[in-house]
Backbone as CSV, one residue per row, in Angstrom:
resi,resn,N_x,N_y,N_z,CA_x,CA_y,CA_z,C_x,C_y,C_z
1,MET,98.227,102.219,101.726,99.225,100.827,101.236,98.342,99.343,100.830
2,ASN,96.966,100.675,101.200,95.969,99.577,100.737,95.722,98.418,99.603
3,GLY,95.421,97.345,100.009,95.974,96.235,99.139,96.931,95.509,99.057
4,LYS,97.827,96.148,99.515,99.429,95.896,99.308,100.312,94.882,101.008
5,THR,100.891,94.357,100.142,101.506,93.127,100.923,102.701,92.995,101.726
6,VAL,103.732,93.629,103.374,104.274,93.844,103.903,104.869,92.751,104.362
7,ILE,106.140,92.113,104.392,107.360,90.852,105.772,107.697,92.746,106.148
8,ILE,107.715,92.285,107.796,108.533,92.938,107.990,109.279,91.582,108.597
9,THR,110.742,91.643,109.207,110.708,90.715,110.091,111.002,91.865,111.024
10,GLY,110.892,91.160,112.599,111.885,90.983,113.591,111.963,92.964,114.061
11,CYS,110.054,92.744,114.921,109.912,93.487,114.378,108.214,93.720,116.121
12,THR,109.299,93.228,116.808,108.775,92.992,118.438,108.867,93.778,119.692
13,SER,109.870,94.989,119.084,110.589,95.207,119.332,111.266,97.087,118.993
14,GLY,110.985,97.786,119.585,112.077,99.295,119.066,112.261,99.509,116.758
15,ILE,112.119,99.950,116.205,112.115,100.650,115.254,111.332,99.917,114.214
16,GLY,111.261,98.094,114.613,110.937,97.573,113.837,108.892,97.228,114.452
17,LYS,109.391,97.564,115.696,108.022,97.803,116.037,107.171,98.670,115.276
18,GLU,108.091,100.028,115.950,107.061,101.226,115.180,106.600,101.033,113.394
19,THR,107.574,100.978,112.976,107.439,100.586,111.342,106.243,99.350,111.048
20,ALA,106.239,98.773,112.106,105.229,97.804,111.499,103.888,98.083,111.806
21,ARG,103.445,98.687,113.475,102.390,99.723,114.072,102.396,100.923,112.793
22,ASP,102.983,102.207,112.161,102.397,102.673,111.137,102.010,102.020,109.563
23,LEU,102.746,100.157,109.045,102.039,99.749,108.214,100.813,99.419,107.624
24,ALA,100.443,99.266,109.373,99.519,98.773,110.132,97.835,100.047,109.761
25,HIS,98.716,101.544,110.484,97.725,102.462,109.780,97.302,102.286,108.499
26,ARG,98.287,102.705,108.049,98.522,102.522,106.277,97.419,101.738,105.467
27,GLY,97.097,100.976,106.545,96.010,99.344,106.534,96.955,98.575,104.820
28,ALA,97.644,98.039,105.154,98.097,97.653,104.613,98.565,95.511,105.189
29,ARG,98.065,94.652,104.013,98.703,93.539,104.772,99.807,93.146,105.377
30,LEU,99.895,93.161,106.481,100.910,92.917,107.410,101.772,92.046,108.120
31,ILE,102.159,91.158,107.579,103.116,89.990,107.859,104.207,90.419,108.961
32,MET,103.680,90.094,110.113,104.926,90.638,111.598,106.083,88.833,111.055
33,ALA,107.300,88.474,111.074,107.771,88.155,110.735,109.087,87.462,111.670
34,CYS,108.754,87.134,112.984,109.476,87.028,114.238,109.874,85.608,115.076
35,ARG,110.538,86.202,115.759,111.139,84.512,116.101,110.498,84.038,117.473
36,ASN,109.741,85.397,117.847,109.105,85.668,118.843,107.470,85.183,119.505
37,VAL,106.774,84.629,118.777,105.711,84.452,117.522,105.290,84.905,119.383
38,GLN,104.974,84.386,120.631,104.414,85.193,121.351,104.317,86.539,121.740
39,ALA,104.612,86.868,121.483,105.779,88.798,121.749,104.839,89.222,120.477
40,ALA,105.195,88.601,119.151,104.277,88.965,118.271,102.602,89.264,117.736
41,ASN,102.124,88.078,118.612,101.173,87.946,118.572,100.514,88.806,119.712
42,LYS,100.685,89.313,120.537,100.010,90.576,121.952,100.650,91.442,120.988
43,LEU,101.423,91.463,120.114,101.676,93.214,119.548,100.202,92.952,118.769
44,LYS,100.046,92.299,117.397,99.185,91.872,116.572,98.154,93.027,117.283
45,ASP,97.811,91.542,117.830,95.958,91.759,119.286,96.435,93.908,119.001
46,GLU,97.459,94.292,119.434,97.926,95.708,119.775,97.201,96.446,118.503
47,PHE,97.808,96.299,117.523,97.852,96.478,116.120,96.438,96.726,115.921
48,ILE,95.918,95.613,115.951,94.153,95.352,115.653,93.220,96.314,116.065
49,LYS,93.347,96.714,117.339,92.462,97.073,118.165,93.345,98.566,117.838
50,GLU,94.547,98.676,117.726,94.231,100.609,117.671,94.444,101.078,115.925
51,THR,94.134,100.154,115.231,94.200,101.164,113.392,93.046,100.176,113.050
52,GLY,92.238,99.317,113.087,91.456,98.872,113.814,91.821,97.301,111.914
53,ASN,92.984,97.900,111.314,93.373,96.547,110.077,93.456,95.089,111.207
54,ASN,92.827,94.027,110.469,92.636,92.762,110.938,93.474,92.037,109.630
55,ASN,93.790,93.022,109.214,94.891,91.970,107.651,96.163,91.504,108.285
56,ILE,96.269,91.471,109.545,98.393,90.827,109.632,98.361,89.896,110.759
57,VAL,99.351,88.837,110.193,98.729,88.076,110.565,100.265,87.385,111.479
58,VAL,101.281,86.803,112.047,101.897,86.811,112.503,102.718,85.174,112.060
59,LYS,104.173,85.667,111.638,104.598,84.281,111.274,106.071,83.766,111.851
60,HIS,106.378,82.386,111.958,107.150,82.090,112.959,108.793,82.087,112.137
61,LEU,109.897,83.362,112.356,110.913,83.487,111.049,111.963,83.262,112.616
62,ASP,113.432,82.160,112.523,114.481,82.070,113.072,115.352,83.110,111.639
63,LEU,116.244,83.266,111.492,116.717,84.296,110.506,117.997,83.621,110.782
64,SER,118.854,83.287,112.285,119.919,82.328,111.915,120.059,80.772,112.374
65,SER,118.354,80.422,111.608,118.308,79.123,111.012,117.455,79.355,109.738
66,LEU,118.899,78.589,108.407,118.446,77.866,106.876,117.006,77.472,107.723
67,LYS,116.617,76.667,108.350,115.433,75.354,108.022,114.434,76.337,107.910
68,SER,114.489,77.568,109.729,112.932,78.249,109.308,113.313,79.007,108.292
69,VAL,114.187,79.678,107.413,113.849,80.955,106.432,113.023,80.003,105.749
70,ARG,113.159,78.322,105.073,113.945,78.017,104.122,111.844,76.917,103.905
71,ASP,111.622,77.191,105.806,110.194,77.255,106.340,109.490,78.484,105.659
72,PHE,109.704,78.853,106.747,108.721,80.829,106.516,107.998,80.711,105.120
73,ALA,109.043,80.755,104.152,109.411,81.290,102.976,108.489,79.995,101.674
74,SER,108.470,79.272,101.873,107.551,77.879,101.359,106.508,79.000,102.678
75,GLN,106.405,78.384,102.808,104.499,79.084,103.758,103.740,80.661,102.929
76,ILE,105.045,81.384,102.820,105.217,82.057,102.415,104.588,82.137,100.761
77,ASN,105.533,81.477,100.065,104.552,81.333,98.813,103.757,80.391,98.448
78,ARG,103.699,80.303,99.622,101.932,79.274,99.413,101.064,79.618,99.899
79,GLU,100.875,80.088,100.267,99.227,81.125,101.001,99.258,82.113,100.863
80,GLU,100.876,83.099,99.962,100.546,84.657,99.624,99.838,85.188,98.295
81,SER,99.086,85.584,96.912,98.906,85.868,95.756,100.453,86.927,95.666
82,ARG,101.272,87.721,96.439,101.978,89.246,95.840,102.712,89.633,97.610
83,LEU,103.154,89.423,96.893,103.859,90.153,97.658,104.400,91.755,97.526
84,ASP,104.318,93.083,97.812,105.250,94.421,97.814,106.302,94.508,97.924
85,VAL,106.503,94.666,99.279,107.566,95.411,100.396,108.128,93.928,101.230
86,LEU,109.177,93.938,100.838,110.180,92.874,102.112,110.434,94.017,102.462
87,ILE,110.781,93.837,103.730,111.329,94.705,104.967,112.742,94.057,105.621
88,HIS,113.856,94.515,105.791,114.654,93.577,106.655,114.709,93.960,107.727
89,ASN,114.214,94.282,108.452,114.801,94.815,109.643,115.589,94.415,111.170
90,ALA,115.573,92.355,110.523,116.015,91.745,112.776,117.433,92.394,112.312
91,GLY,117.529,92.389,113.299,118.935,92.065,113.928,119.616,91.901,115.163
92,THR,120.996,91.258,115.100,121.635,90.846,116.678,122.825,91.403,117.057
93,ALA,122.674,91.938,118.603,124.038,91.936,118.625,124.579,92.151,119.536
94,GLU,125.866,91.251,119.372,126.829,90.955,120.572,127.803,91.157,120.766
95,THR,128.349,90.849,122.236,129.203,92.753,122.794,130.701,91.357,122.659
96,PHE,131.492,90.162,123.514,131.958,89.894,124.101,131.581,87.835,123.428
97,ARG,130.322,87.891,123.925,129.614,86.078,123.904,129.651,85.943,122.370
98,LYS,130.340,84.771,121.899,130.602,83.956,120.942,129.613,82.752,119.935
99,LYS,128.883,83.072,119.885,127.823,82.452,118.983,127.152,81.567,117.735
100,THR,127.431,79.770,117.726,127.563,79.934,116.540,125.793,79.180,116.487
101,THR,125.492,79.112,114.877,124.185,78.940,114.389,124.400,77.348,114.482
102,GLU,123.307,76.599,114.757,122.725,74.947,113.687,123.419,74.608,112.741
103,ASP,123.976,75.181,111.831,124.689,75.084,110.213,126.021,75.305,110.644
104,GLY,126.449,75.969,111.632,127.474,76.371,111.998,128.012,77.724,110.995
105,LEU,127.236,78.407,111.251,127.034,80.166,111.070,127.544,80.264,112.108
106,GLU,127.992,81.995,112.498,129.032,82.709,113.492,126.901,83.656,113.262
107,MET,127.221,83.353,114.707,125.693,84.222,115.035,125.079,85.897,114.398
108,THR,125.642,86.273,114.555,125.683,87.506,113.815,125.217,88.309,112.641
109,MET,126.044,86.546,111.841,126.840,86.856,110.417,125.292,86.500,109.640
110,ALA,124.408,85.288,110.677,123.526,84.764,110.050,122.233,85.143,110.341
111,THR,122.020,86.249,111.712,120.794,87.041,111.361,120.732,88.207,110.874
112,ASN,121.249,88.499,110.416,121.581,90.635,110.002,121.962,89.353,108.756
113,GLN,122.851,88.594,107.886,123.325,88.977,106.498,122.675,87.675,105.712
114,TYR,123.103,86.877,106.268,123.238,85.982,105.277,121.266,84.891,105.913
115,GLY,120.901,84.604,106.901,119.884,84.154,106.369,118.342,86.006,105.359
116,PRO,118.724,86.774,105.492,118.299,88.077,104.770,118.532,87.450,103.329
117,PHE,119.730,86.906,102.924,120.447,86.725,101.992,119.942,85.794,101.494
118,LEU,119.367,84.588,101.872,118.787,83.680,101.646,117.247,83.594,101.632
119,LEU,116.737,84.219,102.952,114.960,84.737,102.562,115.107,85.142,100.815
120,THR,115.658,86.858,100.606,115.265,87.467,98.829,115.551,86.263,98.058
121,HIS,116.123,85.571,98.185,116.173,84.288,97.162,114.599,83.643,97.024
122,LEU,114.850,83.126,98.043,113.371,82.402,98.041,112.065,83.182,97.896
123,LEU,112.225,84.324,98.150,110.948,85.249,98.001,111.208,85.606,96.584
124,ILE,111.728,85.946,95.982,112.240,86.988,94.763,111.000,86.696,93.736
125,ASP,110.983,85.347,93.569,110.129,85.341,92.287,108.617,85.736,92.691
126,LEU,107.947,85.918,94.083,106.613,86.598,94.093,106.621,88.146,94.209
127,LEU,107.852,88.528,94.897,108.503,90.022,94.184,108.023,90.558,93.357
128,LYS,108.713,89.522,91.824,108.597,89.709,90.691,106.769,89.855,89.797
129,ARG,106.297,88.892,90.493,104.718,89.049,89.886,103.726,89.794,91.008
130,SER,104.903,91.212,91.695,104.208,91.652,92.175,104.638,93.058,91.695
131,LYS,105.020,93.090,90.932,105.930,95.016,90.225,104.366,95.423,90.208
132,PRO,104.693,97.180,90.592,106.759,97.260,90.841,106.834,97.373,92.371
133,SER,107.728,96.550,93.126,107.212,95.975,94.922,108.935,96.297,94.765
134,ARG,109.518,96.705,96.595,110.741,97.259,96.758,110.945,95.962,98.275
135,VAL,112.200,95.973,98.433,112.686,95.113,99.648,114.027,96.485,99.575
136,VAL,114.126,97.130,101.252,114.106,97.115,102.109,115.482,97.079,103.812
137,VAL,116.851,97.548,103.189,117.558,96.351,103.977,118.286,97.960,105.220
138,VAL,117.629,97.380,106.656,118.470,98.338,107.721,119.308,98.034,107.988
139,ALA,120.105,99.304,107.332,121.699,99.138,107.357,121.837,99.656,108.783
140,SER,123.223,99.942,108.962,123.864,100.904,109.817,125.193,101.696,108.983
141,GLU,125.426,102.991,109.804,126.421,103.874,108.852,127.609,103.614,110.127
142,LEU,127.169,102.541,111.233,128.281,101.951,111.676,129.225,100.857,111.064
143,TYR,128.277,100.304,109.938,129.701,99.870,109.119,131.008,101.011,108.257
144,ARG,131.155,101.609,108.846,132.860,102.620,107.821,133.409,102.183,109.401
145,LEU,132.833,101.206,110.655,133.931,101.601,111.675,134.659,99.727,111.115
146,ALA,134.528,99.300,109.822,134.402,97.672,109.337,134.480,97.629,107.941
147,SER,135.098,96.540,108.169,135.776,95.769,106.227,134.662,94.530,106.172
148,LEU,134.906,93.810,105.125,134.375,92.380,104.741,135.278,91.436,103.833
149,ASN,135.712,91.314,104.861,136.872,90.039,104.872,136.696,88.748,103.612
150,LEU,136.897,88.717,102.227,135.846,88.288,101.774,136.197,86.357,102.155
151,ASP,137.838,86.752,102.801,138.468,85.438,102.868,138.218,84.809,103.957
152,ASN,137.331,85.136,105.316,136.651,84.832,106.135,135.357,85.399,105.885
153,LEU,134.195,84.999,105.757,132.956,85.410,105.610,131.896,83.995,106.972
154,ASN,132.553,83.422,107.160,132.283,82.953,108.376,133.085,83.266,110.537
155,PRO,133.529,83.928,110.286,134.662,84.763,111.110,134.155,84.298,112.249
156,VAL,133.392,82.913,113.107,132.763,82.210,114.647,134.077,82.604,115.612
157,THR,135.534,83.673,115.576,136.717,83.535,115.980,136.683,84.230,115.936
158,THR,135.862,85.208,115.610,135.657,86.962,115.882,134.582,87.898,117.127
159,LEU,135.000,88.501,118.172,134.571,89.476,118.368,132.936,89.871,118.180
160,PRO,132.509,89.904,118.869,130.773,89.698,118.314,130.735,91.369,118.127
161,ALA,131.159,92.479,119.317,130.756,93.230,119.008,131.009,94.073,117.616
162,TYR,132.201,93.621,117.356,132.286,94.054,115.972,131.788,93.852,114.875
163,LEU,131.305,92.347,115.013,130.736,91.919,113.573,129.349,92.381,113.085
164,TYR,129.184,93.165,114.882,127.956,93.444,114.288,128.038,95.377,112.583
165,TYR,129.201,95.162,113.662,128.978,97.142,112.251,129.699,95.822,110.512
166,VAL,130.605,94.641,110.500,130.948,93.706,110.214,129.516,93.875,108.583
167,SER,127.961,93.069,109.568,127.732,92.321,109.567,126.639,93.884,108.364
168,LYS,126.899,94.861,109.067,126.334,95.822,108.437,126.437,96.298,107.084
169,TYR,127.715,96.233,107.066,128.928,97.070,105.781,128.391,95.469,105.054
170,ALA,128.147,94.331,105.153,127.998,93.626,104.079,126.873,93.396,103.978
171,ASN,124.930,93.873,104.422,123.895,94.437,104.282,124.150,95.278,103.337
172,ILE,124.942,96.413,103.413,124.685,97.521,102.131,125.243,97.102,100.775
173,VAL,126.355,96.220,101.025,127.337,95.637,99.959,125.960,94.594,99.123
174,PHE,125.446,93.608,100.145,123.908,93.040,99.281,123.101,93.541,98.740
175,SER,122.981,94.802,99.593,121.397,95.583,98.547,122.015,96.278,97.372
176,LEU,123.267,96.654,97.175,123.687,96.934,96.024,123.804,95.740,95.027
177,GLU,124.080,94.793,95.647,124.782,93.564,93.982,123.625,93.640,93.985
178,LEU,122.295,93.107,95.068,120.901,92.862,95.423,119.885,93.536,93.794
179,ALA,120.265,95.510,94.052,119.917,96.334,93.055,119.682,96.240,92.137
180,ARG,121.400,95.815,91.570,122.166,95.202,90.149,121.984,94.225,89.339
181,ARG,121.567,93.360,90.029,121.260,92.599,89.230,119.845,91.606,88.805
182,LEU,118.333,92.904,89.967,117.346,93.690,89.999,116.851,94.246,88.460
183,GLU,118.046,95.303,87.533,117.381,96.414,87.381,117.229,95.593,86.585
184,GLY,115.640,96.256,85.690,114.806,96.078,85.014,113.468,95.020,85.255
185,THR,113.805,95.025,86.436,112.378,93.697,86.882,111.359,93.937,87.228
186,GLY,111.241,95.474,87.755,110.301,96.423,88.183,110.196,96.123,89.865
187,VAL,111.267,95.532,90.597,111.858,95.303,91.632,113.096,95.760,92.681
188,THR,112.772,96.997,93.266,113.835,97.665,93.716,114.266,97.177,94.744
189,VAL,116.001,97.951,95.397,116.348,97.558,96.969,116.966,98.366,97.097
190,ASN,116.905,99.752,97.927,117.299,100.638,98.793,117.753,100.310,100.062
191,CYS,118.638,100.730,100.602,118.795,100.573,102.536,119.311,101.584,102.987
192,LEU,119.466,101.782,104.349,119.769,102.837,105.221,119.949,102.339,106.668
193,HIS,120.568,104.022,107.114,120.531,103.592,108.249,119.238,105.227,109.257
194,PRO,118.854,103.925,110.039,117.883,104.536,110.626,117.961,106.086,112.446
195,GLY,119.429,105.631,112.601,119.872,106.441,113.203,119.820,105.464,114.411
196,LEU,121.427,106.678,115.525,120.561,106.407,117.029,119.644,106.006,117.437
197,ILE,118.904,104.571,117.899,117.778,105.017,118.033,118.416,104.717,119.718
198,ASP,116.781,105.719,120.819,117.465,104.646,122.473,116.157,104.411,123.051
199,SER,116.768,102.539,123.092,115.557,101.551,122.467,116.348,100.887,124.022
200,GLY,115.863,101.813,125.025,116.367,101.248,126.390,116.690,100.294,127.047
201,ILE,118.445,100.371,125.927,119.516,99.555,126.443,120.321,99.961,127.151
202,TRP,119.796,101.453,127.884,120.640,101.870,129.078,120.034,102.077,130.320
203,SER,118.580,102.067,130.505,117.931,101.937,131.065,118.638,101.099,132.687
204,SER,120.113,100.238,131.769,120.932,99.535,134.191,121.835,100.407,133.752
205,VAL,121.940,101.432,134.218,123.197,102.616,133.716,122.990,102.031,135.729
206,PRO,123.532,102.199,136.561,123.490,102.895,138.045,123.471,104.724,137.599
207,ALA,123.116,105.473,138.588,123.293,106.613,138.753,124.338,106.734,139.511
208,PRO,125.154,108.049,139.630,125.203,109.296,138.817,125.506,109.140,137.187
209,LEU,125.937,108.122,136.523,126.309,107.821,135.457,124.709,108.323,134.231
210,SER,123.743,107.085,135.058,122.979,107.510,134.008,122.167,108.536,133.975
211,TRP,122.673,109.820,135.025,122.382,111.173,134.667,122.192,111.576,133.481
212,GLY,124.284,111.523,133.622,124.526,112.281,132.072,124.333,111.174,130.913
213,LEU,124.368,109.932,131.070,123.755,109.915,130.290,121.813,109.772,129.150
214,TYR,121.399,110.027,130.269,120.373,110.443,130.825,120.197,112.126,129.500
215,LEU,121.045,112.406,129.585,120.983,114.422,128.988,121.847,114.270,127.661
216,ILE,122.344,112.368,126.804,123.068,112.564,126.725,121.890,111.642,125.200
217,ILE,120.912,111.128,125.607,120.145,110.876,125.090,119.034,111.126,124.556
218,ARG,118.911,111.886,125.216,117.375,113.162,124.820,118.388,114.248,123.773
219,GLY,119.164,114.211,123.914,119.538,115.251,122.745,120.248,114.747,121.950
220,PHE,121.134,113.821,122.058,121.159,113.110,120.903,120.753,111.429,119.470
221,PHE,119.809,111.109,120.656,119.468,109.408,120.384,117.541,109.472,119.814
222,LYS,117.396,109.058,118.786,116.392,109.311,118.509,114.837,108.198,119.246
223,THR,113.932,108.111,119.567,113.614,107.313,119.493,113.253,105.937,118.739
224,PRO,112.033,105.135,118.661,111.989,104.382,117.915,111.773,104.787,116.982
225,LYS,110.450,105.067,117.237,109.466,105.689,115.986,109.928,106.975,114.705
226,GLN,110.800,107.309,115.369,111.515,108.838,114.668,112.871,107.839,114.048
227,GLY,113.195,106.873,114.619,114.050,106.123,114.304,113.598,105.464,113.114
228,ALA,111.816,104.939,112.935,111.238,104.468,111.950,110.972,104.422,110.890
229,GLN,111.387,106.290,110.617,110.565,107.075,109.459,111.183,106.973,108.695
230,THR,112.585,106.775,108.733,113.458,106.867,107.203,112.863,105.114,105.921
231,THR,112.724,104.561,106.587,112.618,102.552,106.572,110.809,102.826,106.281
232,ILE,110.244,103.357,106.661,108.328,103.695,106.095,108.605,104.464,105.039
233,HIS,109.881,105.497,104.897,109.549,105.723,103.923,109.966,105.509,102.919
234,LEU,111.586,104.400,102.639,111.366,103.848,101.765,110.937,102.595,101.929
235,ALA,109.523,102.157,102.150,108.128,101.391,102.162,107.164,101.815,100.921
236,VAL,106.665,103.555,101.364,106.078,103.749,100.674,105.783,105.011,99.714
237,SER,106.837,105.847,99.846,106.921,106.791,99.221,106.784,107.038,97.579
238,GLU,105.902,107.571,97.269,105.314,107.148,95.874,106.952,107.765,94.715
239,GLU,107.743,109.343,95.888,108.471,109.991,95.147,109.879,108.802,95.207
240,LEU,110.460,107.462,95.588,110.941,106.527,95.355,110.256,105.345,94.380
241,GLU,109.168,105.914,93.646,109.229,104.855,93.007,110.218,104.418,91.527
242,GLY,110.555,103.318,91.384,111.701,103.465,90.865,112.832,103.478,90.793
243,ILE,113.622,103.962,91.966,114.450,104.427,92.688,115.500,102.954,93.044
244,THR,116.680,102.714,92.996,116.640,101.473,93.667,118.433,101.733,93.626
245,GLY,119.182,101.586,94.064,120.432,100.455,95.161,121.116,102.022,95.517
246,LYS,120.768,102.805,96.309,120.991,104.410,97.251,121.219,103.501,98.871
247,TYR,121.291,104.561,99.263,120.956,104.645,100.573,121.079,105.518,101.080
248,PHE,120.053,105.328,102.147,119.188,106.694,102.744,119.601,106.584,104.582
249,LEU,119.452,108.698,104.785,119.977,108.135,106.170,118.384,110.084,106.077
250,ASP,117.607,109.818,107.230,116.724,111.272,107.599,116.374,111.062,106.278
251,CYS,115.460,109.731,105.508,114.842,110.119,104.330,115.378,111.164,103.411
252,ARG,116.156,111.842,103.560,117.668,111.869,102.328,118.552,110.599,101.661
253,GLU,118.220,110.364,100.559,119.897,109.799,99.003,121.185,110.678,100.606
254,TYR,121.945,109.544,100.777,123.470,109.178,101.595,124.121,108.818,101.046
255,GLY,125.148,109.646,100.890,126.526,109.103,100.008,127.645,107.895,101.051
256,LEU,127.722,106.599,100.143,128.928,106.117,100.585,129.992,105.718,100.668
257,SER,131.035,105.304,100.737,132.335,105.157,100.972,132.671,103.976,99.806
258,SER,133.402,104.275,99.214,134.533,103.320,97.360,134.238,102.675,98.066
259,GLY,134.731,101.905,99.138,135.358,100.178,98.974,133.656,99.555,98.708
260,VAL,132.172,99.679,99.684,131.102,99.506,100.019,130.903,99.230,98.463
261,GLN,130.978,100.129,97.769,130.145,100.245,96.694,130.773,99.229,95.381
262,ASP,132.047,98.964,95.141,132.848,98.010,94.348,132.200,97.170,93.624
263,PRO,131.683,96.809,92.637,130.712,95.708,92.491,131.789,94.776,92.648
264,ALA,132.916,94.828,91.866,133.149,93.473,91.691,133.669,92.709,92.976
265,LYS,133.834,93.158,94.206,133.592,93.096,95.001,131.945,92.576,95.727
266,GLY,131.056,92.740,96.224,129.874,92.491,95.820,129.162,91.408,94.850
267,LYS,130.203,91.114,93.492,129.625,89.975,92.294,130.702,88.676,93.005
268,LYS,131.866,89.363,94.186,132.959,88.121,94.582,131.594,87.492,96.016
269,PHE,131.087,88.410,96.811,130.363,88.504,97.698,129.358,87.362,97.850
270,TRP,128.339,87.262,96.279,126.537,86.799,96.336,127.366,85.954,96.181
271,GLU,128.369,85.630,95.066,128.422,84.581,94.991,128.885,82.683,95.981
272,LEU,130.093,83.827,97.457,130.320,83.166,98.187,129.138,82.317,99.369
273,SER,128.078,83.625,99.434,127.060,83.344,100.244,126.515,82.625,99.443
274,GLU,126.306,82.746,97.769,125.413,81.500,98.186,125.386,80.019,98.253
275,THR,127.377,79.842,98.625,128.064,78.557,99.334,127.292,78.022,99.930
276,ILE,127.288,79.684,100.936,127.297,79.617,102.693,125.993,79.581,102.487
277,VAL,125.695,79.320,102.432,123.522,79.957,102.778,123.623,78.095,101.906
278,LYS,123.749,77.320,101.216,122.934,76.102,101.020,122.341,76.464,99.401
279,LEU,122.715,77.344,99.099,121.902,77.267,97.572,121.905,76.588,97.079
280,GLN,120.402,76.188,96.835,120.297,74.690,95.665,119.527,75.080,94.682
281,PRO,120.607,74.514,93.431,119.996,74.000,92.395,118.252,74.653,91.417
282,THR,117.500,73.816,92.379,116.428,74.047,92.361,115.393,75.356,92.803
283,ASP,116.112,76.288,93.401,115.876,77.885,94.486,116.224,78.841,93.008
284,PRO,115.503,79.563,93.448,115.501,80.622,92.458,116.910,81.684,92.291
285,LYS,117.371,81.933,90.948,118.252,81.938,91.723,117.343,83.675,90.714
286,ILE,119.405,84.808,91.138,118.692,86.558,90.775,119.730,86.311,90.465
């Protein structure tokens, strides 16, 4: 990855952190786009010390804020001469607490889908100039538990736990439609399921329940490093040059449900999303 520039969002923990670490080892110019700049800078120092790669920068990005997305993209377009890989890794999940962003959008959908949608638009010209380039979207098999209601794309009254599944469904619809729209441009788009990750969220479970959970996690959950492998594969593998509009699991192409692949649904969702993120006439079009 020497000479290549990669942006990864949300990389201060979990699979994002391990993806960033791997790319730093590979010599990429790594742009860590994170909400928690203090934590990101600490990791940056760790990566530089570990890899000897000094070409790592930290930028503030809050994907739940349309203004933050625009400010970040403006800075990237002003300062960077190329962008080889854009990795949409950042995500948020709530259970019961309903939250709305400063833009009036439901927090989970804004962070996991609409922020990345706007960011991709604002960076698309840089990606095209850097072809062959890639967009990688971290989705989830949990999409199979959801559906996408095109009549209610800002579901502020819906249980947030369910909206995480909806956002992952939306990620895949977005990825496939983006791939269709970018066909022939030299920019490829693929999405993935990282697997069930042992991220430490179960550490507060008291004994004796924790004993059984520990065995389940050890047997079935991946470590963050293991979970990052498919993202890394889609970002760097030479054998995927030119491959676009696919869904991957464990570094292999994997089948999708028919509903999520519907081109008419993808087109409609795209057009409605343009309004939701307040896309301007002067913004790049895809």
